[in-house]
Short mmCIF file of C-alpha atoms and ligand atoms in Angstrom, two decimals:
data_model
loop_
_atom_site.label_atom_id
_atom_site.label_comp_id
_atom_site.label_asym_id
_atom_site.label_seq_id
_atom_site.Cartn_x
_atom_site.Cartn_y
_atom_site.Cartn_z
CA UNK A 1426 3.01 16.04 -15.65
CA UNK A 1427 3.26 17.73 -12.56
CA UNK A 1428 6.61 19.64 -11.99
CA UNK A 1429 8.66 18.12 -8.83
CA UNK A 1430 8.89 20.89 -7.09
CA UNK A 1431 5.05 20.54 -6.38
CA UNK A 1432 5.09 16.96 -5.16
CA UNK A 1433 4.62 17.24 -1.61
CA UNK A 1434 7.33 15.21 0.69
CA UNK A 1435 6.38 13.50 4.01
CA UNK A 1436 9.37 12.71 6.61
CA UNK A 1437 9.45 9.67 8.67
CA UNK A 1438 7.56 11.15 11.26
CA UNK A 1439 4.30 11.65 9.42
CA UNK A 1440 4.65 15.13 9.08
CA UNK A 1441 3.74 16.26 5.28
CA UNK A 1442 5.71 19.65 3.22
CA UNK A 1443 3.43 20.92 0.56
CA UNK A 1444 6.06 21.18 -2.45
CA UNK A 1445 10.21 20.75 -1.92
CA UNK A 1446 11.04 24.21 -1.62
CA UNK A 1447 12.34 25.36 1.96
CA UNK A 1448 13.11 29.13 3.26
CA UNK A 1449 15.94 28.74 5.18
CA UNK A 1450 16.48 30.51 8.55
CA UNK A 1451 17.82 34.07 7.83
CA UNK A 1452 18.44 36.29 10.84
CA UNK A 1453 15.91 39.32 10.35
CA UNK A 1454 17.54 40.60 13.58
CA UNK A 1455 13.96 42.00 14.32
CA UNK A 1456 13.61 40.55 18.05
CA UNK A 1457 13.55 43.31 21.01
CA UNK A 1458 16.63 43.73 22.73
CA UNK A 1459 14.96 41.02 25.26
CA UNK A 1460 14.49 38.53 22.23
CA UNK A 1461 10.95 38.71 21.92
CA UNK A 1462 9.46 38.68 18.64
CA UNK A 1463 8.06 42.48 17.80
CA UNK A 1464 5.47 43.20 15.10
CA UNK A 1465 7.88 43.88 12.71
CA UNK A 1466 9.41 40.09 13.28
CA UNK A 1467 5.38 38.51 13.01
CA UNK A 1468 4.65 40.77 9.87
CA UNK A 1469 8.07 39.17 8.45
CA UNK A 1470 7.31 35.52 8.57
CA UNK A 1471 3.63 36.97 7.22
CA UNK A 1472 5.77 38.62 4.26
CA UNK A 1473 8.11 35.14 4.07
CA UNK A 1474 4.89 32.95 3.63
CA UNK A 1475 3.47 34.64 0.43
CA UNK A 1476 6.73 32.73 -1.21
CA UNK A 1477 4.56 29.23 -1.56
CA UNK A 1478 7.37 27.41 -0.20
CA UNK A 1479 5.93 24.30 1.66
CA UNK A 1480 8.20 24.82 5.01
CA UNK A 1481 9.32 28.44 6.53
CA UNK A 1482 12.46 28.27 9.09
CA UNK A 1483 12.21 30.83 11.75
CA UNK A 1484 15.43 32.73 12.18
CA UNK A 1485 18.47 31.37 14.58
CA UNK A 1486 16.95 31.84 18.03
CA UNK A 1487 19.78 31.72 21.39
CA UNK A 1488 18.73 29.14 23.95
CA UNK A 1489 20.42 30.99 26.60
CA UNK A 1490 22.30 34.31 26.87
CA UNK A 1491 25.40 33.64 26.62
CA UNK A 1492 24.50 31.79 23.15
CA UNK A 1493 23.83 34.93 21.45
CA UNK A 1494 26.02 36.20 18.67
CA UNK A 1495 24.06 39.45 17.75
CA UNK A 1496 21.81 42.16 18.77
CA UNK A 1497 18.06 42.00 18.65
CA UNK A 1498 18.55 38.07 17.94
CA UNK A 1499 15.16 36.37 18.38
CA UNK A 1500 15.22 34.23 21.45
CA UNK A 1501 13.92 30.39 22.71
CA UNK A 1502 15.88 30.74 26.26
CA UNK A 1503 12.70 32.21 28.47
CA UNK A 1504 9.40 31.50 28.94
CA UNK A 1505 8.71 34.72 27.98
CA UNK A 1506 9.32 34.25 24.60
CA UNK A 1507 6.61 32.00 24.12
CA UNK A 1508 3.84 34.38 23.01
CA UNK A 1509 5.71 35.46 20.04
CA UNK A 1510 7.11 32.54 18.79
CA UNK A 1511 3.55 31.25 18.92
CA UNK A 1512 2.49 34.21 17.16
CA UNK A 1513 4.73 33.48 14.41
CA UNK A 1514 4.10 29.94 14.10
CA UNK A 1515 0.12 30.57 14.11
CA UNK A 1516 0.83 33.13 11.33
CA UNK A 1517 2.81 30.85 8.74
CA UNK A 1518 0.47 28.18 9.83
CA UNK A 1519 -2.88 30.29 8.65
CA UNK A 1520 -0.73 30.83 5.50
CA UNK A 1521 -0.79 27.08 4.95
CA UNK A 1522 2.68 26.44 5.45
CA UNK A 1523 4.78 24.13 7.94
CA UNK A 1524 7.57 25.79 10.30
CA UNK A 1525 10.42 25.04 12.21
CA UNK A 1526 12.25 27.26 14.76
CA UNK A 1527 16.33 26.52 14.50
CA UNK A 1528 17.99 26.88 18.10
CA UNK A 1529 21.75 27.99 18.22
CA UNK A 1530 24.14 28.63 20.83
CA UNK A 1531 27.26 30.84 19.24
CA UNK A 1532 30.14 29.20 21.52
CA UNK A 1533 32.79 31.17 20.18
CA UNK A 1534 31.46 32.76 17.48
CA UNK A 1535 30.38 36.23 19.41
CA UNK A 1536 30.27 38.45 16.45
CA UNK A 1537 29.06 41.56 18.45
CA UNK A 1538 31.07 40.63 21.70
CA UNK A 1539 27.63 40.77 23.63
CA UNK A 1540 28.36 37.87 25.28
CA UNK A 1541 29.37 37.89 29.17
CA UNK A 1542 30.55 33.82 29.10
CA UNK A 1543 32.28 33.50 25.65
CA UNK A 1544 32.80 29.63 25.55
CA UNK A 1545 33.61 26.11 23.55
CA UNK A 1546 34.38 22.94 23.22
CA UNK A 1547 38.65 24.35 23.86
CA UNK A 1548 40.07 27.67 24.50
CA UNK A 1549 40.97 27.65 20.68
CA UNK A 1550 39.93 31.23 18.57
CA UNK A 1551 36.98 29.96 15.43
CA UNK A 1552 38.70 30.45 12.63
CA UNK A 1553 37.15 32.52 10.22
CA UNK A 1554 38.12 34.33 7.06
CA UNK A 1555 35.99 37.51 7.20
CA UNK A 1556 36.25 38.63 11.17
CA UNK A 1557 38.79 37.84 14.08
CA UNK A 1558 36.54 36.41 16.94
CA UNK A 1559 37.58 36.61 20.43
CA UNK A 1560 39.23 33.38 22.53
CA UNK A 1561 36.89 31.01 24.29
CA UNK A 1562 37.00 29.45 27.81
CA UNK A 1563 36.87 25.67 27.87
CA UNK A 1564 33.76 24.09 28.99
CA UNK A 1565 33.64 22.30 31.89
CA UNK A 1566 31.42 19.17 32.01
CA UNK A 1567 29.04 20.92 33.88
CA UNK A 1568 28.62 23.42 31.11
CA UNK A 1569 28.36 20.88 28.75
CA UNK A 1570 24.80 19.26 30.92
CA UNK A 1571 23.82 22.85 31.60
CA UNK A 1572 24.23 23.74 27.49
CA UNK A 1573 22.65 20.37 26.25
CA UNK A 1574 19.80 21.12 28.82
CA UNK A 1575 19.07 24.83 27.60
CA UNK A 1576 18.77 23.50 23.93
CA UNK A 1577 16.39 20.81 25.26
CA UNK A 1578 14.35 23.55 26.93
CA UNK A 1579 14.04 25.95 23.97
CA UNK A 1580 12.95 22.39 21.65
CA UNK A 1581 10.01 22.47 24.14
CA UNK A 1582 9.52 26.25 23.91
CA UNK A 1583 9.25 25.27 20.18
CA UNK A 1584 6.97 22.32 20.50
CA UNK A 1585 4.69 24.26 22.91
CA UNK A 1586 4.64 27.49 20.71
CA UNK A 1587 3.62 25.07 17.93
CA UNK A 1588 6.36 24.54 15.63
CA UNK A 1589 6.63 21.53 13.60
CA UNK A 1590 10.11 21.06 14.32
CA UNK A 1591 12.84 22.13 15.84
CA UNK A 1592 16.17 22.67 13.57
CA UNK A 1593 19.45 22.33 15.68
CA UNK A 1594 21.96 25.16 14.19
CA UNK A 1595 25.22 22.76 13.98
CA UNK A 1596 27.00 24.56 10.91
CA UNK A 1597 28.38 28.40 9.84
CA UNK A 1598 30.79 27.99 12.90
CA UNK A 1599 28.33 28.17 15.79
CA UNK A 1600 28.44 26.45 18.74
CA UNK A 1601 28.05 23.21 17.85
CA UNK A 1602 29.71 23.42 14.65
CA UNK A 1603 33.35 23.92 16.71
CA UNK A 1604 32.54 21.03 19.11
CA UNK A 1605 31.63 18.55 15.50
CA UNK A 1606 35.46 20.12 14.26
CA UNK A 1607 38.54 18.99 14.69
CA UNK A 1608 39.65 22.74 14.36
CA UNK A 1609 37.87 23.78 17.21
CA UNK A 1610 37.65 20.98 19.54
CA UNK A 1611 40.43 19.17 20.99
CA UNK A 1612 39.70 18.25 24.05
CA UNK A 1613 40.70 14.92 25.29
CA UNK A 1614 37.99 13.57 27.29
CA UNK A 1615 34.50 11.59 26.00
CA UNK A 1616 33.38 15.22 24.21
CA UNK A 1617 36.78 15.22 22.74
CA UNK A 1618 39.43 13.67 20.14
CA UNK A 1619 37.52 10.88 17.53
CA UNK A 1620 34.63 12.07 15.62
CA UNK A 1621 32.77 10.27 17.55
CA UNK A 1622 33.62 12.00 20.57
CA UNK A 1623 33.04 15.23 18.90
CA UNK A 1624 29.72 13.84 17.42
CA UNK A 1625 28.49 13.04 21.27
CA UNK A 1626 27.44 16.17 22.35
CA UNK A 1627 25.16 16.73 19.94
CA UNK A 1628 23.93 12.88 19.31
CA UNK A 1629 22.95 13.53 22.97
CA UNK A 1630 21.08 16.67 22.76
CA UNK A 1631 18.84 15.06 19.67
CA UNK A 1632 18.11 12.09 22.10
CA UNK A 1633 17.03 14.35 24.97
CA UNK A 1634 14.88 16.50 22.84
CA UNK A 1635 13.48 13.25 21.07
CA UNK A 1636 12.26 11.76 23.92
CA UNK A 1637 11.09 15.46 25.74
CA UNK A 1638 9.48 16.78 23.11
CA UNK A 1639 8.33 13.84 20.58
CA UNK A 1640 6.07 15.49 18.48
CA UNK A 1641 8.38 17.53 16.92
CA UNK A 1642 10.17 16.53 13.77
CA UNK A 1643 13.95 17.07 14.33
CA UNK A 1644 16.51 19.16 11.78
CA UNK A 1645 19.95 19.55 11.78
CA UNK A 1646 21.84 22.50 9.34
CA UNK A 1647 24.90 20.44 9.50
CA UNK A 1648 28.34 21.42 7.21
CA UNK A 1649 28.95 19.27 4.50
CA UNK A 1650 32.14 19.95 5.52
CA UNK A 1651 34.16 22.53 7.07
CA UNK A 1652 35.14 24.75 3.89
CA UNK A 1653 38.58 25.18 6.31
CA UNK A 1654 41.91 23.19 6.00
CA UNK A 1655 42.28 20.94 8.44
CA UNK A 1656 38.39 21.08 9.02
CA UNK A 1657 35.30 18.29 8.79
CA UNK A 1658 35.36 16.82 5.83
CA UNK A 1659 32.73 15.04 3.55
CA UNK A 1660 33.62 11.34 4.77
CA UNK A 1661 33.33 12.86 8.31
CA UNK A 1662 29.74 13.99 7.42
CA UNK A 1663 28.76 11.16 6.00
CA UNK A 1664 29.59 8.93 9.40
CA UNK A 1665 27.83 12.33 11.83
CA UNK A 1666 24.82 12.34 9.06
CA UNK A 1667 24.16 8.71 10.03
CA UNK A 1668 24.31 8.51 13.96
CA UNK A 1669 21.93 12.03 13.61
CA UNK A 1670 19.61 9.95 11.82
CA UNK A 1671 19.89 7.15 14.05
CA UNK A 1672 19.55 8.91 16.86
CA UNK A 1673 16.38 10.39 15.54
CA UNK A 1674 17.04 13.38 13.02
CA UNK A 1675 14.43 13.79 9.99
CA UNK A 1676 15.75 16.34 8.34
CA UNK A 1677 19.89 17.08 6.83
CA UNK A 1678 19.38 20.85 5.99
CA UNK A 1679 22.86 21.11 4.66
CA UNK A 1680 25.11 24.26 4.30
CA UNK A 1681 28.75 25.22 5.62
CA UNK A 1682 30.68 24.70 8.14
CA UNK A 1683 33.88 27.17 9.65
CA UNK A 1684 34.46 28.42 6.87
CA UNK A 1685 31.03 30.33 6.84
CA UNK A 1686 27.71 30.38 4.62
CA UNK A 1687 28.59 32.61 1.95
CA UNK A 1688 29.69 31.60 -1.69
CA UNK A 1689 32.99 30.02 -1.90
CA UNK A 1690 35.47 32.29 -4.32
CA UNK A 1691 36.05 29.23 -6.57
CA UNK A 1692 32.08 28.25 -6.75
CA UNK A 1693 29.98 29.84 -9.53
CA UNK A 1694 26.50 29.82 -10.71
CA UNK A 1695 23.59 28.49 -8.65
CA UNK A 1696 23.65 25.52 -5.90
CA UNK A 1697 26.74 26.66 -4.79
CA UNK A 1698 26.43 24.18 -1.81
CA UNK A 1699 24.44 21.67 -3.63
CA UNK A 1700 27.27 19.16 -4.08
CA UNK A 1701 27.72 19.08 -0.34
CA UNK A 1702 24.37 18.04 0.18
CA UNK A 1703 23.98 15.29 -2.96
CA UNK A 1704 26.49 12.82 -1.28
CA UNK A 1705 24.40 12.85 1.78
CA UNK A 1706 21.08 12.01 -0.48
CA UNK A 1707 19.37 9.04 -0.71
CA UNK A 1708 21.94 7.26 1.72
CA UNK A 1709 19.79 7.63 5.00
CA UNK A 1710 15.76 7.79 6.03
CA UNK A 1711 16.57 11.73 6.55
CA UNK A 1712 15.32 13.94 3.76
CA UNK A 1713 17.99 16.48 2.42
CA UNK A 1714 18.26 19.64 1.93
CA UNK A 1715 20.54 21.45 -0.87
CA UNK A 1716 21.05 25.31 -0.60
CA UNK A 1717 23.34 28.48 -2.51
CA UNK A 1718 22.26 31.00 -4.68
CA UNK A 1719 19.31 28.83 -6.08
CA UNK A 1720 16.76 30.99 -8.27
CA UNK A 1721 15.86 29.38 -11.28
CA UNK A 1722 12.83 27.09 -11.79
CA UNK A 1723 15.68 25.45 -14.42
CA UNK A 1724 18.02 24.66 -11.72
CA UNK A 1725 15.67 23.59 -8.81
CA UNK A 1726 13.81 20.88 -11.10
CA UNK A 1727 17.19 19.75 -12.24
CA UNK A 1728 18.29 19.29 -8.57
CA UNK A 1729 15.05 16.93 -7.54
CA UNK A 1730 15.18 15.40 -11.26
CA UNK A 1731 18.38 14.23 -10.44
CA UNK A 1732 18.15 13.17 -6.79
CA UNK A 1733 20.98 15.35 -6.01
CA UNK A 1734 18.76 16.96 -3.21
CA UNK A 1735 14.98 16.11 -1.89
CA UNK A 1736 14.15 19.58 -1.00
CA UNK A 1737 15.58 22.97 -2.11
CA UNK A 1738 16.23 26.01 0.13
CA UNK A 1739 15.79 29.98 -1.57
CA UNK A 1740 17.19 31.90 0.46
CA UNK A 1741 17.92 35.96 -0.62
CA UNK A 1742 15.86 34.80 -3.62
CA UNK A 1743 12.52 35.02 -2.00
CA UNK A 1744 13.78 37.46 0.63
CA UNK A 1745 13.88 39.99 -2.10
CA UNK A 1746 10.37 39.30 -3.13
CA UNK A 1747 8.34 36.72 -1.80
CA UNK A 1748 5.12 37.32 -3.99
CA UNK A 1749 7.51 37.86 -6.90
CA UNK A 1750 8.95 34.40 -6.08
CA UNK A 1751 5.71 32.95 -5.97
CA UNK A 1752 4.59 34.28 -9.08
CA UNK A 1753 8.01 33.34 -10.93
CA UNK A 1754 8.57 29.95 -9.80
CA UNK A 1755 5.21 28.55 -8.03
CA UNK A 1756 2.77 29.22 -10.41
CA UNK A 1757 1.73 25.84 -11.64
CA UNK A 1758 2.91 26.16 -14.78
CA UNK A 1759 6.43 26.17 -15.89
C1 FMN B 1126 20.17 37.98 5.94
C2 FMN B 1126 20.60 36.55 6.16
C3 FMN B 1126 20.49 35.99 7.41
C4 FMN B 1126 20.86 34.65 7.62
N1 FMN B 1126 20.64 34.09 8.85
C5 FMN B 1126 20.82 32.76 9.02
C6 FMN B 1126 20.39 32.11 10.21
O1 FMN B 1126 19.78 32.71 11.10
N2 FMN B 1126 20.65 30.79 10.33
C7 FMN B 1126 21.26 30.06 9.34
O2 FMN B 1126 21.46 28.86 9.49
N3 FMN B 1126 21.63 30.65 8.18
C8 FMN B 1126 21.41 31.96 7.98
N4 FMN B 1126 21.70 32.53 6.77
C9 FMN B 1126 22.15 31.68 5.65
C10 FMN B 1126 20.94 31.26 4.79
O3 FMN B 1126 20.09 30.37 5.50
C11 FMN B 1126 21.36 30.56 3.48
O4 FMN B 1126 22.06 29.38 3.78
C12 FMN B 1126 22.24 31.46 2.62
O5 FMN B 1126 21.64 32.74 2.46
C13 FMN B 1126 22.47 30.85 1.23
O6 FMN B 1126 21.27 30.71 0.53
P1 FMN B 1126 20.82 31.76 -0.63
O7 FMN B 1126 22.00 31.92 -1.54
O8 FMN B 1126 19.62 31.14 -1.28
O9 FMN B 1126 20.49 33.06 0.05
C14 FMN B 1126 21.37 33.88 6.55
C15 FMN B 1126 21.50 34.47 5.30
C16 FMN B 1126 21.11 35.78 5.08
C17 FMN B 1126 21.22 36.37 3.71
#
């Protein structure tokens, strides 16, 4: 019998993974300080490839400059970051696998302070437990049409670089992660106040880039909840998992939210996210995505056995060895 994590998966769109197992975007931070992709970023995503894993994510990539939370971050805010990003995508595509390029905008969340126009949904501080982050200003609504515009401009830098979709970064406390939480956004206008008001900016950027770029399958790394008191919580997911998919999202890639990506103190052993992502399974058309500390070819066929996830994400795993990886868990034999 063959082992799940070799039956390929095909999203509502048509488009088809190989096998279930998903690199997720990690920042190689290998970008010029322009945010074009250098030979060092292509001969990455080569490296990345060699894992077998059906679907490569390309790295969190600002839409405009003010988005940026880090030095040498890859880019998708310029024309003149198509040539690389096409590079990169021709390179994992040669390799046989599918790729997606996730956008981001960092509102608040300037780690390096390299931003000139630190903003968000309110003037409120992220919370975060590692880092103090500096105070936003308070988007106007013409920064809201000019932000939703520059993420609908780097999903058609994607499309025309030749990604097969485009993965919206809405969790880890980005951008639009403090707009989705109550923590973060409390304005009190249409962007503002219910979930659904917080949900609206983002519902509307998915509709833009669905009808402006409609080849591309659509992903969203959403929180499966905040990890934060007083922050989104599962129910809240659940509701902003099914107007996403409504509006048009394929793809739930699931991780944290405020509180940050890394292992919780209380969480132990592998899937350390997983049971963020299983409630979310099975209830919409979107496929899902489960991720944390996952290494074991145990674990991963437990996770699809069980329906708790449709496709896994290795992250540091294969980043420590993606031929080692392959040979471990993607032999075809167990
Ligand atoms: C070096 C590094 C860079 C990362 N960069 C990103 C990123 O660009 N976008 C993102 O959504 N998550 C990022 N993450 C989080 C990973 O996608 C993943 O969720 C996390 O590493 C947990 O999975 P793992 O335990 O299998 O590594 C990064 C993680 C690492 C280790």
């Amino acid at each position: 019998m063959t082992a799940l994590r070799f039956t390929p998966l095909t999203l509502t769109n048509g488009l088809t993974f190989k096998n279930r197992l998903v690199v997720p975007p990690m920042a190689s931070q290998t970008a010029d300080l322009n945010g074009l992709a250098t030979e060092t970023t292509i001969n990455h995503y080569h490296n990345l490839a060699q894992s077998g894993a059906g679907l490569v994510m390309v790295e969190y990539s600002h839409i405009n400059l003010a988005g940026r939370s880090e030095s040498n971050q890859l880019g998708a805010h310029d024309d003149t970051c198509l040539p690389g990003l096409n590079q990169i995508a021709t390179t994992l595509h040669n390799a046989g696998v599918k790729t997606g390029l996730q956008i981001t905008h960092c509102g608040g969340k300037d780690s390096a302070g390299i931003s000139a126009d630190i903003m968000g949904p309110s003037g409120i501080t992220v919370p975060a437990y590692d880092r103090v982050l500096p105070t936003p200003r308070a988007m106007t609504l013409d920064d809201i049409e000019t932000w939703q515009q520059d993420f609908v401009n780097g999903a058609i830098r994607a499309d025309k670089a030749g990604f097969d979709l485009v993965e919206l970064h809405c969790a880890h406390g980005y951008g639009i992660n403090q707009w989705l939480s109550p923590l973060t956004n409390q304005r009190q206008d249409q962007y503002g106040g219910s979930l659904e008001n917080r949900a609206r900016i983002l519902l509307e950027i998915v509709s833009k880039i669905k009808q402006a770029a409609p080849r591309l399958a659509v992903m969203t790394r959403i929180p499966g909840q905040d990890g934060y008191p007083g922050g989104l919580s599962h129910d809240d997911m659940g509701h902003v998992s099914q107007w996403l998919v409504d509006a048009g999202v394929e793809i739930l890639n699931v991780s944290s939210g405020i509180g940050g990506w890394n292992r919780p103190k209380d969480k132990r052993g592998e899937g350390f996210l997983v049971e963020d992502a299983a409630p979310l399974t099975g209830t919409t058309t979107a496929a899902v995505i489960g991720v944390g500390g996952i290494e074991s070819i145990d674990y991963i066929e437990t996770i699809l056995a069980t329906k708790q996830v449709d496709l896994v994400a290795v992250g540091r795993a294969i980043l420590a060895g993606p031929s080692e990886f392959a040979i471990r868990v993607m032999a075809q034999h167990k």
